[in-house]
Amino acid sequence: MMVATHVAFGAFCAVGAALLLHVPPLAAGLLLLGGVAGSLLPDLDHPKSWLGRRLPWISRPIAYLFGHRGITHSLFAVAGIFYVCTACLHEWGINLGQAMPLVLGLCVGYASHLVGDWLTPAGIPLLWPIRIRFRAPLMLFSLPFMEPLAVTGLWFGAGFLMSKTF
Ligand SMILES: [Zn+2]
């Protein structure tokens, strides 16, 4: 799955969460920001990914220790992101309630990436360290025009949902 598809799906899911939770517009914006960022994080385990090329000093050790689509593509990682974010906010004395939409967006975007990779033939080790790979490949995505079409549809969908939060 292309990085643009992950980002668009992360944005769509984050805005969907904002709508479901009836958050005010500023919080919806933070959720969206977190969703976009979170959708990029799992592929930090691949030095040639969009984020891996920008943060090679983090990406290479993770890739060396765990390989691509290892620990970063698991429920363990989603829980870890939530825990690390809330622990950092607490440590830095930042109001947890005000920053929670950003943390929630990160987790939603992260989880959306896992769902996206779940739909590919390689699947994901959702229950890492248990090595079972979860997959439900959508063969439609192997068609060359499907991902650009999905990206466009997801951004239009996210825009529509965002308009409903105001
Ligand atoms: Zn991935």
XYZ file of C-alpha atoms and ligand atoms in Angstrom:
167
model
C 0.000 0.000 0.000
C 1.323 3.446 -0.951
C 2.145 6.056 1.686
C -0.500 8.385 0.200
C -3.155 5.701 0.726
C -2.123 5.194 4.353
C -2.205 8.960 4.991
C -5.618 9.391 3.335
C -7.058 6.420 5.261
C -5.549 7.725 8.508
C -7.112 11.149 7.898
C -10.479 9.588 7.033
C -10.492 7.426 10.172
C -9.378 10.306 12.420
C -12.098 12.621 11.126
C -14.597 9.766 11.468
C -13.541 9.366 15.108
C -13.918 13.118 15.657
C -17.454 12.968 14.285
C -18.369 9.925 16.403
C -16.999 11.540 19.564
C -18.694 14.913 18.852
C -15.478 16.819 19.573
C -15.252 20.596 18.970
C -13.552 21.831 15.744
C -10.132 22.506 17.330
C -10.045 19.001 18.804
C -11.136 17.605 15.412
C -8.157 19.386 13.834
C -5.819 17.839 16.422
C -7.359 14.429 15.781
C -6.776 14.893 12.042
C -3.168 15.986 12.589
C -2.572 12.987 14.850
C -4.275 10.659 12.370
C -2.014 11.739 9.514
C 1.132 11.438 11.666
C 0.036 8.124 13.168
C -0.624 6.620 9.746
C 3.072 7.080 8.885
C 4.581 5.666 12.095
C 4.320 1.868 11.586
C 6.535 1.906 8.487
C 9.338 3.454 10.516
C 10.551 -0.156 10.551
C 11.482 0.147 6.856
C 14.496 2.385 6.053
C 13.159 3.008 2.530
C 9.686 4.077 3.674
C 8.722 7.768 3.568
C 9.375 8.205 7.291
C 12.304 5.769 7.356
C 14.197 7.871 4.805
C 13.734 10.948 7.003
C 14.635 9.246 10.292
C 17.225 6.614 9.307
C 18.886 6.639 12.742
C 15.620 5.316 14.214
C 14.482 3.270 11.236
C 17.639 1.219 10.693
C 17.920 -0.123 14.269
C 14.192 -1.045 14.292
C 14.536 -2.766 10.900
C 17.650 -4.601 12.107
C 16.076 -5.754 15.386
C 12.529 -6.575 14.284
C 12.375 -6.538 10.467
C 9.681 -4.898 8.334
C 6.105 -5.565 9.453
C 7.196 -6.906 12.820
C 6.511 -5.313 16.198
C 5.518 -1.949 14.707
C 2.610 -3.630 12.907
C 0.976 -5.084 16.041
C -1.584 -4.216 18.723
C 1.354 -4.135 21.116
C 2.686 -1.091 19.219
C -0.691 0.722 19.279
C -0.852 0.275 23.063
C 2.812 1.339 23.287
C 2.173 4.561 21.357
C -0.701 5.434 23.677
C 1.338 4.656 26.768
C 4.465 6.558 25.613
C 2.436 9.621 24.555
C 0.460 9.853 27.787
C 3.610 9.225 29.875
C 5.484 11.998 27.986
C 2.600 14.460 28.374
C 2.440 13.690 32.081
C 6.227 14.050 32.442
C 6.270 17.360 30.546
C 3.364 18.719 32.616
C 1.069 19.114 29.589
C -2.671 18.966 30.307
C -3.662 15.434 29.310
C -7.270 16.402 28.586
C -6.321 19.140 26.104
C -3.724 16.983 24.316
C -5.853 13.814 24.289
C -7.354 14.460 20.794
C -3.805 14.492 19.370
C -2.900 11.253 21.198
C -6.181 9.647 20.148
C -5.564 10.752 16.541
C -2.081 9.192 16.625
C -3.557 5.904 17.830
C -6.417 5.968 15.297
C -4.016 6.799 12.445
C -1.628 4.089 13.610
C -4.426 1.523 13.773
C -5.669 2.592 10.330
C -2.225 1.777 8.913
C -2.493 -1.723 10.395
C -5.942 -2.187 8.819
C -4.524 -1.023 5.468
C -1.644 -3.489 5.626
C -4.048 -6.200 6.771
C -5.700 -5.851 3.355
C -2.447 -6.695 1.529
C -1.221 -10.228 0.701
C 1.711 -9.963 3.176
C -0.630 -9.206 6.115
C 0.499 -8.140 9.604
C 1.585 -9.907 12.828
C -1.240 -8.287 14.817
C -0.557 -10.378 17.940
C 3.254 -10.006 17.852
C 5.323 -11.729 19.289
C 2.995 -14.540 18.149
C 4.046 -15.013 14.529
C 0.572 -15.567 13.039
C -0.008 -13.123 10.183
C -3.456 -11.643 9.744
C -4.445 -10.880 6.189
C -7.528 -10.332 4.072
C -6.026 -9.229 0.756
C -8.146 -6.928 -1.342
C -7.014 -7.861 -4.839
C -8.659 -4.692 -6.156
C -5.609 -2.826 -4.854
C -3.374 -4.694 -7.287
C -5.058 -2.822 -10.154
C -2.876 0.167 -11.097
C -5.568 2.840 -10.822
C -7.181 1.623 -7.584
C -4.885 3.267 -5.038
C -5.016 6.765 -6.587
C -8.789 6.329 -6.816
C -8.962 5.220 -3.158
C -6.784 8.173 -2.067
C -9.071 10.631 -3.861
C -12.209 9.013 -2.435
C -10.812 8.915 1.106
C -9.808 12.603 1.039
C -13.237 13.584 -0.300
C -14.785 11.406 2.419
C -12.581 12.994 5.093
C -13.530 16.476 3.843
C -17.218 15.577 3.929
C -16.963 14.171 7.468
C -14.931 17.210 8.591
C -17.669 19.524 7.312
C -20.094 17.616 9.587
C -17.989 18.342 12.685
C -18.604 22.111 12.371
Zn 3.104 -0.880 6.978
